[in-house]
């Protein structure tokens, strides 16, 4: 039996592991890859349990009345192509769309974007990264000229002395990454005393939705106390004076009132960042998934630039990507406004370059489409194809999204299990899993790595590349289903773009422990560290942009007096479609727990373990209570790995990134009595 080196199917750390097919099961062992250095979390250790899981989809399914029945691939493809052609004839090309995922390989994300723009000739495509990284990406693009989550390797974090982590819980979400924080003094800003916050040197506990005020307050102190790196600001940035004016109003006493973070902690944080370097600021979804998420990420970028951190050794600003290929998935064209190589669909030069690679006229390319929530709730969308995403659970205001999915003329879902979304589909396609296919992923550092095939997929299961190629053929266009061939085309399509993969080959990835983009030529070493000398902006300088605090789109009131924030548990991943089927993980955490402060619980007669009902203006969810004095008394936390939390969340969109406000909405809470166990 041959051992195959590959990577974990879950988060963006992409830990290395080795798979050895054995009878009756596959043996999975941690691998001493440069990122995880032999570490794996519980999710990674149990990932092989999914390969032969009894819930696995092994044949196409087609709708028959209220249920689904087994069908041949021919029948499934016939039905899909009929639905596409009928809808486009009746309602126009954009009535047919696709929804992708940040777990797709680079090859699949690229092929899906091309399939929609070229074979369907539709602008209707977006993906679940819109719900994940879009605000951080928008802020980084406009300020630094490029969006690569970490513009430095993770190993640089270990050499930093002070690290401010805003809205991230790596101790639960990606435990092996904590080894890089061990020697640092890290400060955590989070409304909850998470596992990460519990180990921090300092824990700032801001009210959800006030991180921008927190960042502006820190910058205000830095300016007043003379910590701004004036030389760096003059040489390497533009816009500082406007930011200085904008932060005038964020004096410490006011910021303490807005955020709940004591003035002494604000001052201590600034002093540590400015004087106990090298220093880094890392943000994540807690700061970014808001209706002002782009401006909030910008506020922390402004702080990092004013302190002269960005581009300095073992210093900088970064954002922690969550999904396995969240980075590569946002570079190669499955986003509504984007072409491969991080090119923009509304840029004539980008259209000309990509159209030439695709052998079409640039005028044939559709324009930018609608963002995820807007597309999913638009009556003009009649046929939707979903790959590697469980939007019935993961989209905000999920009751509204479910209603719209049921209204579609035709829904196609490709997945490995019958997810909540697949259960609504007219055609379900059984997809190959991570260990059964070849491809590349780009991890949270911008390191392009190989996902290798360790065993063949079950006989009647296909890869998404095979599905897209067959659908294209039936729609009149020949496309390859071979990952290496698709990657070679991706290299050409990305050449000269911001995310330039032209010099990356499968062979180089093998030899070099991955290759960092941009890598414009095969003799180019790749770019582990960005911004040492310049920024890829027209002026070569980073832009500071003034931003001001705005209240969350929905504030607590008499009817909905508390703030709900959502997030992750260590044992589960994303919508839970995979991890809720792994016995070791469900035994460890079988159900979602609403985290509630004992004072709040007392007010409502709630005891630890009671079922509570959370209600927002959009829906309700029943969860078991977990009392914790580690959460603010005005805030409730619910994990999003099960159906429920997103029935409550607010779909108000960030005006720049179109990111929904997942992390703050107003809720009421009560003891749940009906059906109490
Ligand atoms: Fe997998 Fe992420 Fe866990 Fe590593 S940290 S084993 S990549 S889920």
XYZ file of C-alpha atoms and ligand atoms in Angstrom:
685
model
C 0.000 0.000 0.000
C 1.488 3.359 -1.011
C 1.602 6.221 1.471
C 0.557 9.578 0.013
C 1.541 12.942 1.448
C -1.339 15.374 1.304
C -3.151 17.985 3.405
C -6.122 18.211 5.738
C -9.501 18.830 4.039
C -10.590 21.486 6.515
C -9.132 24.852 7.493
C -6.692 27.257 5.848
C -3.722 26.060 7.885
C -3.715 23.053 5.525
C -1.792 20.812 7.907
C 0.279 18.107 6.273
C -0.835 14.496 6.701
C -0.022 11.111 5.200
C -2.692 8.708 4.006
C -2.072 5.002 3.565
C -4.893 2.889 2.125
C -5.303 -0.203 4.262
C -8.011 -2.802 4.521
C -10.617 -2.009 5.685
C -9.804 1.672 6.281
C -7.358 4.407 5.321
C -4.622 5.100 7.867
C -4.140 8.829 8.533
C -0.983 10.121 10.196
C 0.226 13.650 10.900
C 3.117 14.774 8.725
C 6.015 17.021 9.595
C 5.009 19.666 7.050
C 6.618 23.089 7.428
C 3.355 24.719 8.590
C 1.940 22.268 11.157
C 5.291 20.658 12.111
C 3.583 17.365 12.872
C 0.562 18.839 14.635
C -3.073 18.075 13.777
C -6.293 18.981 15.553
C -9.181 16.606 16.301
C -10.823 17.480 12.998
C -7.705 16.632 11.027
C -7.084 13.392 12.914
C -10.593 12.161 12.138
C -10.793 13.417 8.528
C -10.405 9.935 6.992
C -13.632 8.847 8.739
C -15.504 10.679 5.988
C -14.041 8.602 3.158
C -16.097 5.471 3.778
C -18.852 7.059 5.834
C -22.225 5.321 5.557
C -23.904 8.656 4.676
C -21.669 9.088 1.651
C -23.477 9.908 -1.622
C -22.533 7.169 -4.071
C -24.820 7.791 -7.023
C -26.656 10.779 -8.548
C -30.102 11.515 -7.119
C -33.003 13.202 -8.898
C -36.168 14.628 -7.419
C -39.266 12.497 -7.447
C -42.151 14.322 -5.799
C -41.191 15.095 -2.213
C -38.216 12.747 -2.296
C -35.102 11.889 -4.240
C -34.412 8.687 -6.178
C -31.214 7.209 -7.577
C -30.458 7.990 -11.205
C -27.748 7.513 -13.809
C -25.259 10.289 -14.553
C -26.794 10.533 -18.023
C -30.223 11.264 -16.616
C -28.795 13.752 -14.110
C -26.872 15.615 -16.823
C -29.901 15.556 -19.160
C -32.066 17.124 -16.484
C -29.505 19.799 -15.630
C -28.881 20.808 -19.230
C -32.635 20.895 -19.964
C -33.184 23.167 -16.958
C -30.319 25.488 -17.968
C -31.489 25.782 -21.574
C -35.162 26.291 -20.664
C -34.405 28.984 -18.077
C -31.965 30.871 -20.284
C -34.432 30.778 -23.173
C -37.290 32.059 -21.031
C -35.530 34.457 -18.662
C -32.120 35.267 -20.117
C -28.593 34.065 -19.443
C -28.227 35.504 -15.951
C -31.202 33.455 -14.732
C -28.779 30.528 -14.384
C -26.001 30.814 -11.821
C -23.539 29.010 -9.612
C -22.412 29.217 -6.017
C -18.941 27.966 -5.173
C -16.924 27.483 -2.035
C -13.653 28.304 -0.337
C -12.991 24.577 0.000
C -12.687 24.009 -3.744
C -9.193 23.472 -5.134
C -7.711 26.285 -7.211
C -8.396 24.217 -10.312
C -12.079 23.785 -9.447
C -12.591 27.431 -8.446
C -10.986 28.459 -11.748
C -13.019 25.959 -13.778
C -16.279 27.001 -12.103
C -15.683 30.694 -12.864
C -14.857 29.861 -16.461
C -17.857 27.507 -16.785
C -20.297 30.233 -15.714
C -18.748 33.037 -17.801
C -17.991 30.986 -20.939
C -20.263 27.921 -21.091
C -23.301 29.524 -19.415
C -22.412 33.085 -20.572
C -23.889 34.257 -17.274
C -22.756 36.849 -14.741
C -24.504 35.003 -11.883
C -21.749 33.528 -9.749
C -20.455 34.088 -6.257
C -19.201 31.888 -3.444
C -19.187 31.422 0.304
C -15.946 33.369 0.712
C -18.175 36.418 0.310
C -19.449 35.455 3.759
C -15.918 34.949 5.058
C -12.978 36.981 3.811
C -14.531 39.686 1.619
C -14.196 42.620 4.030
C -10.568 41.896 4.880
C -9.839 41.400 1.189
C -11.498 44.683 0.205
C -9.616 46.633 2.862
C -6.262 45.075 1.961
C -6.762 45.663 -1.763
C -7.622 49.327 -1.360
C -4.926 50.055 1.233
C -2.024 47.749 0.336
C -2.826 47.053 -3.329
C -3.021 43.289 -2.780
C -4.992 40.844 -0.665
C -2.895 37.989 0.594
C -4.195 37.045 4.059
C -0.790 36.747 5.692
C 1.800 38.677 3.678
C 4.494 36.728 5.521
C 5.040 33.057 6.460
C 3.573 31.882 9.757
C 7.079 31.281 11.066
C 7.499 35.081 11.231
C 4.802 35.221 13.902
C 7.067 33.180 16.176
C 9.730 35.879 15.904
C 7.348 38.712 16.773
C 7.329 39.918 20.362
C 3.846 41.441 20.558
C 0.845 40.228 18.553
C -2.611 41.823 18.685
C -5.267 39.309 17.575
C -8.676 40.804 16.850
C -11.743 38.600 16.515
C -9.943 35.279 16.063
C -9.844 32.133 18.157
C -7.001 30.067 16.683
C -6.698 27.914 19.822
C -10.055 26.367 18.808
C -10.235 26.985 15.060
C -6.678 25.908 14.144
C -4.881 24.612 17.247
C -1.538 23.687 15.605
C -1.048 27.379 14.751
C -0.757 28.202 18.471
C 2.834 26.906 18.475
C 3.787 30.122 16.652
C 2.356 32.281 19.443
C 4.100 30.446 22.259
C 7.058 32.796 22.632
C 5.130 35.980 21.949
C 3.179 38.302 24.202
C -0.207 38.177 22.536
C -3.191 40.384 23.181
C -6.668 39.213 22.205
C -9.642 41.450 21.432
C -12.800 39.332 21.654
C -16.180 39.745 23.389
C -15.666 36.245 24.854
C -12.900 34.801 26.950
C -12.194 32.174 24.332
C -9.550 29.511 24.686
C -7.181 31.872 22.866
C -8.106 34.825 25.071
C -7.653 32.702 28.194
C -3.988 32.225 27.295
C -3.375 35.834 26.312
C -1.166 38.353 28.073
C -4.064 40.789 27.870
C -7.705 40.267 26.946
C -9.672 43.230 25.627
C -13.402 42.500 25.708
C -15.160 44.968 23.385
C -18.904 44.975 22.709
C -19.515 43.240 19.333
C -19.580 45.819 16.540
C -17.242 48.328 18.221
C -13.874 47.102 16.931
C -13.506 50.074 14.602
C -13.870 52.466 17.531
C -11.325 50.339 19.410
C -8.786 50.615 16.565
C -9.345 54.347 16.140
C -8.969 54.763 19.889
C -5.644 52.899 19.844
C -4.424 55.088 16.983
C -5.582 58.218 18.833
C -3.412 57.227 21.800
C -0.491 56.348 19.520
C -0.667 59.817 17.953
C -1.034 61.658 21.285
C 1.753 59.724 22.971
C 4.221 60.095 20.116
C 4.320 56.472 18.969
C 3.668 57.159 15.286
C 6.637 56.243 13.080
C 6.795 59.594 11.288
C 9.647 58.589 8.983
C 7.875 55.407 7.822
C 4.585 57.264 7.406
C 6.261 59.919 5.234
C 8.253 57.470 3.100
C 5.822 54.599 2.683
C 2.251 55.842 3.070
C -0.277 58.421 1.908
C -3.329 59.800 3.690
C -2.054 60.021 7.250
C -3.208 63.597 7.914
C -6.838 62.757 7.088
C -6.635 59.741 9.394
C -5.080 61.844 12.147
C -8.094 64.210 11.917
C -10.586 61.348 11.819
C -9.181 59.819 15.005
C -9.288 63.113 16.960
C -12.742 62.231 18.215
C -11.657 58.871 19.650
C -10.210 59.986 22.981
C -9.733 57.134 25.463
C -12.625 57.904 27.830
C -15.055 57.984 24.902
C -13.653 54.765 23.422
C -13.973 53.099 26.816
C -17.655 54.099 26.881
C -18.218 52.867 23.309
C -16.358 49.576 23.536
C -16.333 48.721 27.215
C -12.523 48.296 27.110
C -10.905 50.140 30.047
C -8.653 53.074 29.189
C -5.723 51.467 30.995
C -5.949 48.437 28.691
C -6.126 50.692 25.630
C -2.963 52.509 26.663
C -1.180 49.281 27.576
C -2.002 47.765 24.183
C -0.610 50.741 22.283
C 2.512 50.840 24.401
C 3.195 47.144 23.817
C 2.627 47.381 20.065
C 4.788 50.472 19.741
C 7.640 49.690 22.099
C 7.765 45.923 22.520
C 8.403 44.946 18.931
C 8.634 43.363 16.497
C 4.833 43.647 16.559
C 1.967 42.330 14.476
C -1.753 42.972 14.175
C -3.894 40.054 12.971
C -7.618 40.413 12.351
C -10.239 37.794 11.530
C -13.967 37.342 11.134
C -14.880 38.759 14.536
C -13.732 42.163 13.318
C -14.724 41.756 9.689
C -18.175 40.138 9.512
C -20.064 43.362 10.107
C -21.950 45.875 8.019
C -18.835 48.066 8.434
C -16.341 45.189 8.237
C -14.199 46.723 5.499
C -13.773 49.961 7.434
C -13.042 48.019 10.610
C -10.249 46.059 8.918
C -9.058 49.381 7.495
C -8.925 50.926 10.972
C -6.505 48.203 12.120
C -4.506 48.614 8.905
C -4.280 52.363 9.623
C -2.942 51.548 13.091
C -0.371 49.066 11.735
C 0.798 51.527 9.070
C 1.010 54.462 11.486
C 3.190 52.364 13.795
C 5.405 51.484 10.829
C 4.813 47.743 11.155
C 3.887 46.686 7.622
C 6.781 45.306 5.593
C 9.205 45.289 8.528
C 10.858 41.995 9.542
C 8.665 39.866 11.831
C 6.123 42.699 11.972
C 3.048 43.596 9.990
C -0.655 43.329 9.464
C -2.418 40.168 8.345
C -5.802 38.554 8.318
C -6.368 34.910 9.234
C -8.133 32.998 6.461
C -10.614 30.375 7.653
C -11.641 27.990 4.876
C -9.239 25.414 3.445
C -8.756 27.250 0.168
C -10.253 30.549 1.263
C -7.171 32.294 -0.176
C -6.928 30.569 -3.578
C -10.715 30.441 -3.813
C -10.850 34.225 -3.913
C -8.127 34.606 -6.531
C -9.234 32.666 -9.575
C -12.649 33.759 -10.645
C -15.540 32.306 -8.651
C -16.210 35.717 -7.100
C -18.901 37.839 -8.779
C -16.555 40.622 -9.868
C -13.395 38.703 -10.582
C -11.301 36.955 -13.208
C -8.339 34.602 -12.585
C -5.147 36.024 -11.094
C -7.177 38.425 -8.915
C -8.063 40.383 -12.041
C -11.203 42.498 -12.120
C -14.048 41.788 -14.509
C -14.590 45.483 -15.172
C -10.966 46.075 -16.225
C -10.689 46.059 -20.065
C -7.050 44.877 -19.999
C -7.918 42.018 -17.634
C -10.846 40.973 -19.826
C -8.628 41.011 -22.925
C -5.928 38.886 -21.263
C -8.278 36.235 -19.887
C -10.475 36.161 -23.011
C -7.340 35.447 -25.078
C -6.457 32.485 -22.835
C -10.033 31.239 -23.088
C -10.159 31.723 -26.877
C -13.142 34.062 -26.874
C -13.792 37.703 -27.718
C -13.557 39.963 -24.614
C -17.032 41.269 -25.472
C -18.426 37.789 -24.903
C -17.451 37.945 -21.230
C -20.347 39.013 -19.006
C -19.856 41.869 -16.535
C -19.706 41.636 -12.739
C -22.581 39.787 -11.077
C -24.434 40.145 -7.783
C -22.867 39.313 -4.430
C -23.804 36.072 -2.653
C -26.776 37.145 -0.522
C -28.085 39.447 -3.235
C -27.928 36.695 -5.853
C -29.443 34.060 -3.554
C -32.448 36.248 -2.727
C -33.074 37.600 -6.219
C -36.237 36.317 -7.938
C -34.496 36.605 -11.298
C -32.311 33.614 -10.435
C -34.165 30.501 -11.634
C -31.523 27.763 -11.812
C -28.675 27.436 -9.326
C -25.768 25.041 -9.166
C -24.050 24.768 -5.770
C -20.595 23.253 -5.305
C -19.032 22.558 -1.908
C -21.255 24.891 0.040
C -24.160 24.388 2.444
C -25.943 27.716 2.096
C -29.141 26.496 3.766
C -27.126 26.573 7.011
C -24.329 29.060 6.367
C -26.099 31.994 4.679
C -27.326 34.849 6.868
C -31.077 35.176 7.470
C -31.254 31.520 6.485
C -35.060 31.294 6.608
C -35.226 33.820 3.782
C -32.529 31.968 1.804
C -34.340 28.637 2.328
C -37.560 30.185 1.068
C -35.758 31.377 -2.057
C -34.030 28.027 -2.651
C -37.455 26.365 -2.577
C -38.741 28.893 -5.119
C -36.037 28.134 -7.681
C -37.125 26.366 -10.862
C -34.159 24.023 -10.476
C -31.430 23.460 -7.896
C -28.349 21.316 -8.487
C -26.009 20.461 -5.605
C -22.710 18.639 -5.850
C -21.586 17.357 -2.459
C -20.198 14.364 -0.626
C -23.196 14.091 1.746
C -26.866 14.995 1.555
C -26.421 18.384 3.227
C -29.380 20.539 4.241
C -28.950 22.320 0.888
C -28.639 19.104 -1.130
C -31.862 17.812 0.443
C -33.704 20.637 -1.361
C -32.140 19.937 -4.749
C -33.708 18.673 -7.955
C -30.466 16.909 -8.825
C -27.765 15.863 -6.350
C -24.351 14.900 -7.701
C -22.041 12.673 -5.610
C -18.651 14.370 -5.478
C -15.169 12.959 -4.956
C -13.488 13.808 -1.665
C -10.194 15.508 -0.970
C -8.219 12.284 -0.779
C -9.635 11.028 -4.055
C -8.524 13.813 -6.385
C -5.522 15.914 -7.412
C -5.277 19.662 -7.191
C -3.704 22.643 -5.500
C -4.741 24.706 -2.506
C -3.393 28.056 -1.322
C -3.101 28.243 2.429
C -3.497 31.203 4.770
C 0.075 32.322 4.053
C -0.377 32.436 0.256
C 1.616 29.204 -0.051
C 0.403 27.081 -2.981
C 0.456 23.393 -2.015
C -0.476 20.052 -3.582
C -3.501 18.018 -2.650
C -2.718 14.515 -3.801
C -4.909 11.569 -4.654
C -4.368 8.745 -2.179
C -7.129 6.426 -3.397
C -9.690 6.324 -6.200
C -13.224 7.631 -5.614
C -16.085 5.100 -5.356
C -17.113 3.787 -8.805
C -20.099 6.057 -9.503
C -18.660 9.215 -7.940
C -17.106 11.997 -10.048
C -14.889 14.980 -9.425
C -16.346 18.465 -9.858
C -13.891 19.016 -12.734
C -15.409 16.002 -14.512
C -18.916 17.346 -13.899
C -18.067 20.831 -15.204
C -16.308 19.385 -18.272
C -19.278 17.151 -19.137
C -21.798 19.959 -18.678
C -19.637 22.230 -20.857
C -19.459 19.538 -23.536
C -23.227 19.193 -23.550
C -23.523 22.981 -23.797
C -21.195 23.002 -26.800
C -17.713 23.665 -25.445
C -14.778 21.326 -24.818
C -13.054 21.668 -21.437
C -10.483 19.505 -19.690
C -11.310 17.549 -16.550
C -7.641 16.840 -15.801
C -6.438 18.907 -12.795
C -2.901 19.344 -14.115
C -4.153 20.556 -17.509
C -6.554 22.977 -15.785
C -3.705 24.238 -13.563
C -1.498 24.861 -16.618
C -4.294 27.009 -18.073
C -4.779 28.770 -14.719
C -1.071 29.639 -14.753
C -1.468 31.339 -18.138
C -4.698 33.086 -17.130
C -3.128 34.417 -13.906
C 0.153 35.514 -15.580
C 0.733 39.219 -15.009
C -2.153 39.439 -12.518
C -1.859 40.305 -8.841
C -2.072 36.640 -7.824
C 0.416 35.503 -10.441
C 0.873 31.713 -10.512
C 2.714 31.621 -13.868
C 5.914 30.209 -12.376
C 4.283 27.614 -10.126
C 4.308 23.991 -11.295
C 3.170 20.787 -9.632
C 6.817 19.679 -9.588
C 8.054 22.837 -7.868
C 5.381 22.566 -5.191
C 6.606 19.037 -4.421
C 10.245 20.060 -4.222
C 9.841 23.306 -2.272
C 7.201 22.670 0.421
C 4.852 24.869 -1.575
C 5.454 28.090 -3.493
C 4.314 31.534 -2.394
C 2.575 33.743 -4.966
C 3.249 36.027 -6.740
C 5.587 33.809 -8.722
C 5.739 35.160 -12.282
C 8.322 32.752 -13.777
C 9.610 29.235 -13.225
C 13.006 30.623 -12.182
C 11.380 33.089 -9.743
C 11.728 31.980 -6.092
C 8.169 32.947 -5.135
C 7.368 35.694 -2.630
C 7.067 34.606 0.996
C 7.191 38.213 2.220
C 5.431 41.165 0.640
C 5.917 44.927 1.130
C 9.606 44.958 2.208
C 10.407 47.735 -0.282
C 7.185 48.855 -1.906
C 3.430 48.356 -2.113
C 1.730 47.284 -5.355
C -0.294 50.505 -5.520
C 0.093 53.114 -8.295
C 2.268 55.299 -6.006
C 4.157 52.386 -4.447
C 2.874 53.591 -1.073
C 0.226 52.165 1.235
C -2.941 54.191 1.662
C -4.243 55.197 5.069
C -7.963 55.868 4.743
C -10.014 57.701 7.391
C -12.858 55.593 8.796
C -15.439 56.378 11.447
C -17.427 54.175 13.804
C -21.022 53.440 12.914
C -23.367 51.545 15.132
C -24.109 47.993 13.961
C -26.957 47.817 11.437
C -29.173 46.509 14.231
C -28.877 47.769 17.805
C -30.399 46.187 20.914
C -33.753 47.669 21.972
C -36.602 46.832 24.366
C -37.855 43.929 22.265
C -34.443 42.498 21.373
C -32.185 43.680 24.200
C -28.993 41.632 23.676
C -26.296 41.304 21.041
C -25.860 37.929 19.361
C -22.449 37.052 18.013
C -21.674 33.786 16.195
C -18.513 31.735 15.801
C -16.725 28.395 15.888
C -16.204 25.429 18.180
C -13.036 23.368 18.143
C -14.732 20.122 17.102
C -16.663 21.388 14.105
C -16.074 23.051 10.797
C -18.209 25.530 8.839
C -21.835 24.325 8.427
C -20.956 20.987 10.044
C -21.944 18.971 6.968
C -18.768 16.932 7.402
C -17.893 17.171 11.091
C -21.433 16.541 12.362
C -21.043 13.060 10.832
C -17.740 12.212 12.543
C -18.393 10.177 15.667
C -15.346 11.305 17.633
C -16.314 14.937 17.059
C -20.019 14.598 17.785
C -19.304 12.652 20.963
C -17.047 15.511 22.053
C -19.619 18.149 21.114
C -22.986 16.712 20.096
C -25.031 19.897 19.901
C -24.703 23.668 19.782
C -24.437 25.562 23.049
C -25.538 29.168 23.501
C -22.976 30.843 25.716
C -24.624 33.148 28.257
C -23.281 35.133 31.215
C -24.657 33.917 34.604
C -26.103 37.390 35.350
C -28.090 37.364 32.120
C -29.174 33.781 32.742
C -30.360 34.635 36.258
C -32.475 37.493 34.921
C -34.340 35.029 32.717
C -34.438 32.068 35.087
C -32.043 30.037 32.970
C -29.775 27.355 34.442
C -26.772 25.704 32.808
C -28.011 23.007 30.416
C -31.525 24.454 29.988
C -32.931 24.851 26.520
C -33.254 28.525 25.616
C -34.975 30.203 22.719
C -33.134 32.989 20.937
C -35.260 35.286 18.791
C -34.292 38.012 16.352
C -36.411 40.005 13.898
C -35.806 37.244 11.326
C -36.258 33.979 13.130
C -35.774 31.843 16.201
C -33.465 29.053 17.336
C -33.506 26.729 20.328
C -30.139 25.846 21.862
C -28.894 24.435 25.124
C -27.430 27.070 27.452
C -23.851 27.033 28.623
C -23.276 29.549 31.392
C -19.919 31.289 31.324
C -18.568 34.361 33.039
C -16.167 34.659 30.117
C -18.761 36.403 27.971
C -20.094 39.915 28.385
C -23.477 40.029 30.195
C -25.006 41.935 27.242
C -23.874 39.418 24.613
C -24.926 35.891 23.626
C -22.719 33.571 21.572
C -24.025 30.817 19.277
C -21.910 28.516 17.058
C -22.828 28.376 13.371
C -21.999 24.693 12.738
C -25.659 23.631 13.069
C -28.887 24.959 11.532
C -30.270 27.694 13.763
C -27.741 30.448 14.414
C -28.094 31.894 10.941
C -31.884 31.981 11.198
C -31.145 34.896 13.527
C -28.304 36.744 11.789
C -28.722 40.053 10.000
C -28.096 40.159 6.216
C -27.321 43.913 6.260
C -24.422 44.240 3.811
C -21.133 46.104 4.067
C -21.322 48.724 1.281
C -17.793 47.956 0.037
C -17.444 44.176 0.350
C -21.137 43.085 0.443
C -20.295 41.099 3.584
C -23.349 40.379 5.766
C -23.372 41.440 9.417
C -22.964 37.924 10.847
C -21.225 39.023 14.022
C -23.757 41.407 15.587
C -27.538 41.424 15.644
C -30.169 42.109 18.299
C -31.835 39.157 20.016
C -34.200 38.315 22.843
C -33.715 35.268 25.043
C -36.144 33.162 27.052
C -36.296 29.766 28.695
C -37.652 27.258 26.177
C -40.439 25.228 27.700
C -42.235 23.530 24.801
C -40.647 20.207 24.030
C -38.046 20.602 26.742
C -36.235 17.334 27.259
Fe -7.026 20.491 9.642
Fe -7.016 23.055 10.309
Fe -7.059 21.152 12.190
Fe -4.869 21.565 10.723
S -5.792 22.991 12.171
S -5.769 19.579 11.256
S -5.770 22.102 8.731
S -8.675 21.605 10.692
